[in-house]
PDB file of C-alpha atoms in Angstrom:
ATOM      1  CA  UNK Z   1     158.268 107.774 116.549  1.00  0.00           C
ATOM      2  CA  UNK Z   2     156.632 108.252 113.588  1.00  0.00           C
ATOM      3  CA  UNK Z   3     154.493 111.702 111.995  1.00  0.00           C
ATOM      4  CA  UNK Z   4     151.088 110.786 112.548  1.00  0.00           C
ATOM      5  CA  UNK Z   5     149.575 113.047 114.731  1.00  0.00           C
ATOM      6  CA  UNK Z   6     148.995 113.249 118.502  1.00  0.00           C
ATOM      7  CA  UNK Z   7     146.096 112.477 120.541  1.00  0.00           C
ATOM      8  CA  UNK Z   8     147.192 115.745 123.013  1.00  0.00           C
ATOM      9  CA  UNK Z   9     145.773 117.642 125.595  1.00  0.00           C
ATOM     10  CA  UNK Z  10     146.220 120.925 127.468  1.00  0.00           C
ATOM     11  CA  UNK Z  11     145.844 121.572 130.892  1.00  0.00           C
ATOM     12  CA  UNK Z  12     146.767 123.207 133.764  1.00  0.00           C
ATOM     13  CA  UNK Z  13     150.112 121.534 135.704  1.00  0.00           C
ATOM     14  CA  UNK Z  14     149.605 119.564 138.869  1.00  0.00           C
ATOM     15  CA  UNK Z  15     152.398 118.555 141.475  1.00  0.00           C
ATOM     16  CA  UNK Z  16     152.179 115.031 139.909  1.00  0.00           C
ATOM     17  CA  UNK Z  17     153.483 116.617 136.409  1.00  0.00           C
ATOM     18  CA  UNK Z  18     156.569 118.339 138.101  1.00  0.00           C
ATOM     19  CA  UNK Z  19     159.022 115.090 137.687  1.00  0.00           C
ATOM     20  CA  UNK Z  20     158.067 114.971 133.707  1.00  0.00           C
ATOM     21  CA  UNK Z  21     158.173 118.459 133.401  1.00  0.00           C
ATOM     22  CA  UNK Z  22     162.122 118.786 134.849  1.00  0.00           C
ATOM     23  CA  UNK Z  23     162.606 115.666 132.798  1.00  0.00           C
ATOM     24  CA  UNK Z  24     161.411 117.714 129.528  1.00  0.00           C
ATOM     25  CA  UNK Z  25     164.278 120.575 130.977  1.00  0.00           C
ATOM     26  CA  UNK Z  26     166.817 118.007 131.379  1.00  0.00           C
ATOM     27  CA  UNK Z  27     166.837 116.994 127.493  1.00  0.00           C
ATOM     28  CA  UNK Z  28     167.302 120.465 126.362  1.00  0.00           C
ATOM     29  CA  UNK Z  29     169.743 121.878 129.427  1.00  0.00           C
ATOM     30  CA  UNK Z  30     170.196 119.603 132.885  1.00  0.00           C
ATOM     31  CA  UNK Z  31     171.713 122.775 134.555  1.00  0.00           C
ATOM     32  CA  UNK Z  32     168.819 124.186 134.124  1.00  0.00           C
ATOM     33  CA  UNK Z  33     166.371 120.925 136.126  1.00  0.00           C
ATOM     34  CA  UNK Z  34     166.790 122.240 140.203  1.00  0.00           C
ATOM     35  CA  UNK Z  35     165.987 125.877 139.113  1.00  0.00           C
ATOM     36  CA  UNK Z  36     163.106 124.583 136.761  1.00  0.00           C
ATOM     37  CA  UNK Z  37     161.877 122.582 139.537  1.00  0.00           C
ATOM     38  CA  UNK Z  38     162.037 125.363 141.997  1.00  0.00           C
ATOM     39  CA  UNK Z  39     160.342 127.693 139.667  1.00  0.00           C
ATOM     40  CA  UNK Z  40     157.417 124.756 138.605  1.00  0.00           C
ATOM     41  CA  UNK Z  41     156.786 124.169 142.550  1.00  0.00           C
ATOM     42  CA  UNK Z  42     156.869 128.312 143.848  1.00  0.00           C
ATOM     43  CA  UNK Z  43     153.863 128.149 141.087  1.00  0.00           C
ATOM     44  CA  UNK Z  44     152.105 125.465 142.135  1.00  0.00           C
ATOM     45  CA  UNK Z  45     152.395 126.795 145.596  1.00  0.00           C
ATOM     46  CA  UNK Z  46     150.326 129.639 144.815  1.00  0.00           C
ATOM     47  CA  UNK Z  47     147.172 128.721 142.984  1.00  0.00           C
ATOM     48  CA  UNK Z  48     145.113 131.923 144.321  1.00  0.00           C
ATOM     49  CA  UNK Z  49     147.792 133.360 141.725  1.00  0.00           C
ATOM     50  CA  UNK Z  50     146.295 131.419 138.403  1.00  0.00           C
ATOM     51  CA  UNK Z  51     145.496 132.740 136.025  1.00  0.00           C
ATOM     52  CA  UNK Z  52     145.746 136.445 136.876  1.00  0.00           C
ATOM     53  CA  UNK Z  53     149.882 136.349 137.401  1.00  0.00           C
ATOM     54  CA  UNK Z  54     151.160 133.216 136.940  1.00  0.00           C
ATOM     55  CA  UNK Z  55     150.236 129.760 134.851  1.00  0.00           C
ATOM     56  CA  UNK Z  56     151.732 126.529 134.057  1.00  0.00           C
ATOM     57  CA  UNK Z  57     150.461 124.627 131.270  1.00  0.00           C
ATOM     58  CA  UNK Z  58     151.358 121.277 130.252  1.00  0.00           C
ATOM     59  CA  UNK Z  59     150.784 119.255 126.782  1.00  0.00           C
ATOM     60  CA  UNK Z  60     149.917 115.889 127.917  1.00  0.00           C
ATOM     61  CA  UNK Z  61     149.406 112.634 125.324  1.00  0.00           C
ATOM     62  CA  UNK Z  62     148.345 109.289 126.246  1.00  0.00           C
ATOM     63  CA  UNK Z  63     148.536 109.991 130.017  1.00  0.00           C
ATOM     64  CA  UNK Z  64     152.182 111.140 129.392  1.00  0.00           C
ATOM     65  CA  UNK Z  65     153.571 115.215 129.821  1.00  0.00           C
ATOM     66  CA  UNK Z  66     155.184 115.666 126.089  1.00  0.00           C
ATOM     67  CA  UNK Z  67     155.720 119.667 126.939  1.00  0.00           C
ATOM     68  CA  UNK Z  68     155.344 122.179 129.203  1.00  0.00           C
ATOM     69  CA  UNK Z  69     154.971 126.214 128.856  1.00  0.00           C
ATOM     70  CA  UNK Z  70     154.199 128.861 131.907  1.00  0.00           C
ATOM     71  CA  UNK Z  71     154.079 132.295 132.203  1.00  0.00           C
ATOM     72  CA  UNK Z  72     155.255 134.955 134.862  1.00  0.00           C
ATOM     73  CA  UNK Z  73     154.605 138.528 136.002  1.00  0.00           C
ATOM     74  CA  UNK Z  74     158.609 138.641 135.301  1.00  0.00           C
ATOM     75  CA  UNK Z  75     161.342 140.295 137.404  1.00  0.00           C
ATOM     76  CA  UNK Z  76     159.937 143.933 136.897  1.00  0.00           C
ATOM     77  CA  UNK Z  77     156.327 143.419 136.444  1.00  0.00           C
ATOM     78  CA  UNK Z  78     154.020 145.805 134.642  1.00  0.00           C
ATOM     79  CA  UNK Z  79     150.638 145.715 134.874  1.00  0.00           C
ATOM     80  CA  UNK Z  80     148.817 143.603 132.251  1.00  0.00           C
ATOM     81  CA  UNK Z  81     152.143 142.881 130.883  1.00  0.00           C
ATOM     82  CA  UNK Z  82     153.493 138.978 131.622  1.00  0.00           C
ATOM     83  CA  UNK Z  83     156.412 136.974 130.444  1.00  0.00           C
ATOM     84  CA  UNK Z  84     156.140 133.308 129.284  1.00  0.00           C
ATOM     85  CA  UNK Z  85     158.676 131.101 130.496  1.00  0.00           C
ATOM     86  CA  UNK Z  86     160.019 127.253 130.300  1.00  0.00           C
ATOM     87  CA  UNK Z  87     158.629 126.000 126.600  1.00  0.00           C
ATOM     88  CA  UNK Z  88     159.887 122.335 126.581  1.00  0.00           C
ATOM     89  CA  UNK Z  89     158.548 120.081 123.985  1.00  0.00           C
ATOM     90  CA  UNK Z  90     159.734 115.708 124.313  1.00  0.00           C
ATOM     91  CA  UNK Z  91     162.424 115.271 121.761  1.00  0.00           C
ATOM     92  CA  UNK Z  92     160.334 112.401 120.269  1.00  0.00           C
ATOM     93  CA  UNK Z  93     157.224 114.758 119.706  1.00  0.00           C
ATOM     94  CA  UNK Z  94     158.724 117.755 118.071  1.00  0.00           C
ATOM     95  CA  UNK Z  95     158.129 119.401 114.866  1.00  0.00           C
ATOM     96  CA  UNK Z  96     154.482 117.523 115.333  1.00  0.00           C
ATOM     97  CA  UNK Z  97     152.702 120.804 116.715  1.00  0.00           C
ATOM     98  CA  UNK Z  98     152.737 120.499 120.096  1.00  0.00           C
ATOM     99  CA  UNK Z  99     154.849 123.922 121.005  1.00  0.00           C
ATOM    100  CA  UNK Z 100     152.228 125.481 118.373  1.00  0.00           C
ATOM    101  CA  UNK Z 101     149.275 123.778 120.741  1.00  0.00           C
ATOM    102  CA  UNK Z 102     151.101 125.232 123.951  1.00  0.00           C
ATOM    103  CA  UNK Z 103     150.905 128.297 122.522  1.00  0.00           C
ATOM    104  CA  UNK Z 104     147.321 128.417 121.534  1.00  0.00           C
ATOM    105  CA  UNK Z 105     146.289 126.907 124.749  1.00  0.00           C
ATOM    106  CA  UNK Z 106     148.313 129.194 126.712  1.00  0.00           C
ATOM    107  CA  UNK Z 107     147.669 132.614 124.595  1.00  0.00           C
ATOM    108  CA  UNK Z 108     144.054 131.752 125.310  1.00  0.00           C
ATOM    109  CA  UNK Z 109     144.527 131.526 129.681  1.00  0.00           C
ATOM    110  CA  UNK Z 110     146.672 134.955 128.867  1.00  0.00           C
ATOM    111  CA  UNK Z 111     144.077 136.571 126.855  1.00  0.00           C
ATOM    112  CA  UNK Z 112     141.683 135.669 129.793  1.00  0.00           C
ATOM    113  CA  UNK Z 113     143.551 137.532 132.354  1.00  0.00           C
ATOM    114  CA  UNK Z 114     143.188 140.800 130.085  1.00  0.00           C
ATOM    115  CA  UNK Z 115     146.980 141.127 129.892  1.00  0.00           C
ATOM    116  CA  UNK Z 116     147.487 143.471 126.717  1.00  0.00           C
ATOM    117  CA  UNK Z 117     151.079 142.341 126.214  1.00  0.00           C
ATOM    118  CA  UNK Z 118     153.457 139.024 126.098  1.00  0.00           C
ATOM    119  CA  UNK Z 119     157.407 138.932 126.600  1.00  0.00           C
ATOM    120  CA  UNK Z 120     159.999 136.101 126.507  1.00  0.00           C
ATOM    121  CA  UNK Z 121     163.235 135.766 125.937  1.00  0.00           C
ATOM    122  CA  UNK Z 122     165.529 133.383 123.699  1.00  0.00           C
ATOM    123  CA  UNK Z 123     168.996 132.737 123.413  1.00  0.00           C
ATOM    124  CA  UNK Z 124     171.777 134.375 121.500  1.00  0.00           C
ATOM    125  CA  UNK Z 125     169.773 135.240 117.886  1.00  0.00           C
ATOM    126  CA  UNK Z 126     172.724 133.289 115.978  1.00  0.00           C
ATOM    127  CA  UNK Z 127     173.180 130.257 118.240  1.00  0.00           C
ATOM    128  CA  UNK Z 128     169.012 130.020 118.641  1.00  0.00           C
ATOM    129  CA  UNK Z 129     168.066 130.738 114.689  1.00  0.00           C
ATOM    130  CA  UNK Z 130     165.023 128.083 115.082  1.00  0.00           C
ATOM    131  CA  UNK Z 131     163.255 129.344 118.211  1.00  0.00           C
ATOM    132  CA  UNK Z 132     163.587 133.040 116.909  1.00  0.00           C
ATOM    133  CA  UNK Z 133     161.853 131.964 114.179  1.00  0.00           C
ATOM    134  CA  UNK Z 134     159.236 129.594 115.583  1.00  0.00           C
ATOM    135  CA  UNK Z 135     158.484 132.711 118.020  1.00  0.00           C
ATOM    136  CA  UNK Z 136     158.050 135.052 115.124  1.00  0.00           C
ATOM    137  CA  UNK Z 137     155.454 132.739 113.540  1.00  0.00           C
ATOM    138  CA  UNK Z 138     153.319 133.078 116.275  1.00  0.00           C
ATOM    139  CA  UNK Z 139     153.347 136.710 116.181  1.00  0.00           C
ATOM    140  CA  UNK Z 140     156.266 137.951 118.422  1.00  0.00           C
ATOM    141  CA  UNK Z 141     158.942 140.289 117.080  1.00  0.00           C
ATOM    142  CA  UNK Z 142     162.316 141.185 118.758  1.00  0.00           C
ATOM    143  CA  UNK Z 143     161.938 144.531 120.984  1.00  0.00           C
ATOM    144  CA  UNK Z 144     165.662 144.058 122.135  1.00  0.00           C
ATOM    145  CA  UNK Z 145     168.910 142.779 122.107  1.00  0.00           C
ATOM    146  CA  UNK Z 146     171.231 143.022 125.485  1.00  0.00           C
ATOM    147  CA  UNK Z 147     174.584 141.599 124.121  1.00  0.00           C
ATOM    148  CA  UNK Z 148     176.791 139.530 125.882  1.00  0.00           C
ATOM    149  CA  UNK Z 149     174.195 139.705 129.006  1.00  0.00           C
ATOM    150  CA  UNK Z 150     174.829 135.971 129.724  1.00  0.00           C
ATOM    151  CA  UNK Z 151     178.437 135.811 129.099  1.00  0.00           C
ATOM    152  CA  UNK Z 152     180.735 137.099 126.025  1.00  0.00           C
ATOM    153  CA  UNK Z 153     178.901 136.439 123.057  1.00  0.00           C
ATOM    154  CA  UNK Z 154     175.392 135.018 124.746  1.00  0.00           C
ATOM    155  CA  UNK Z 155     172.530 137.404 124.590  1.00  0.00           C
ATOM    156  CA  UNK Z 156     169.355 137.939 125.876  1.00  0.00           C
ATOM    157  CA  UNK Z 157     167.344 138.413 123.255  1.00  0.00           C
ATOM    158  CA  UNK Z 158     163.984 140.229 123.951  1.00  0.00           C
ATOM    159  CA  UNK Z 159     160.776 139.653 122.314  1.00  0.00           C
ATOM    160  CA  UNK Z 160     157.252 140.458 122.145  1.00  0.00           C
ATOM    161  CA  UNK Z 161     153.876 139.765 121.193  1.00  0.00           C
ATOM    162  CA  UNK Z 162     150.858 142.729 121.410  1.00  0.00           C
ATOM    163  CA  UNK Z 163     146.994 141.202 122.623  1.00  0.00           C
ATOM    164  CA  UNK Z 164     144.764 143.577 121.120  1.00  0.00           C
ATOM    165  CA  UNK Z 165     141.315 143.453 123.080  1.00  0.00           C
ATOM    166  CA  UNK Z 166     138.769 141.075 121.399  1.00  0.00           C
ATOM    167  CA  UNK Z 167     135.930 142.433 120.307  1.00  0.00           C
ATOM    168  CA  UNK Z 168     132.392 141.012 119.563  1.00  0.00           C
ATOM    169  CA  UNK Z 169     131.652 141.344 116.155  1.00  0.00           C
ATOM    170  CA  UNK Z 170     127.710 141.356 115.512  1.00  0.00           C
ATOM    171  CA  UNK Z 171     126.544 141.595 112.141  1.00  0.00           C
TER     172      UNK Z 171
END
């Protein structure tokens, strides 16, 4: 594929997306496709739940799902606190701005919901250098580090992202 750009779009998932979706997992980890699944259908199950405390978003070009991105109330919810969860970008459309376009399109349902604060989670900092640092460009910083949480060696790396209010600015 080459670099030109991407005709994309953003929108909320539908059942219909949840095949492409696990098939976005299944690049990256294909352990990870039957609990991916179960977690992209408990959400769907629940739309009286969207936006306010949970969301799945998918990046969609040419009538084809190139990425996927959700977000959670998490395991120990706080209020207007949520997690974001499953960001899965096609192989063949990476480094071409569609994670950065899940992220706008997503930060903007979050913002909606009034949440004033955004976790996630990555991989061991050493073995996941890139999506530390993708993470940190749009605006999160690392809050915590629980070593060897996923086995000798593997963290779970926490980090963050503050959403100050926005404000109407009239001049």
């Amino acid at each position: 594929m080459s670099g030109a750009p991407l005709v994309r779009t953003y929108r909320p998932m539908r059942p219909k997306d949840v095949p492409a979706a696990c098939a976005l997992v299944g690049q990256f980890d294909p352990g990870l496709v039957d609990t991916a699944r179960e977690v992209f259908l408990t959400d769907l199950a629940h739309p009286e739940q969207w936006p306010g405390e949970r969301y799945r978003l998918v990046a969609e070009s040419d009538g084809a799902v190139i990425g996927t991105m959700g977000y959670g109330r998490g395991a120990h919810p706080a209020p207007d606190v949520l997690w974001t969860d499953y960001l899965f970008v096609d192989r063949a459309h990476r480094r071409r701005g569609v994670a950065s376009g899940i992220y706008l399109a997503l930060e903007q349902v979050i913002r909606s919901t009034g949440c004033r604060k955004v976790y996630l989670d990555v991989g061991t900092v050493h073995k996941q250098p890139d999506a530390v640092a993708f993470h940190s460009r749009h605006g999160y910083r690392i809050e915590g580090i629980l070593q060897d949480y996923w086995a000798p060696g593997d963290d779970f790396v926490v980090m963050a992202k503050a959403l100050p209010e926005e404000t109407d600015h009239e001049d």
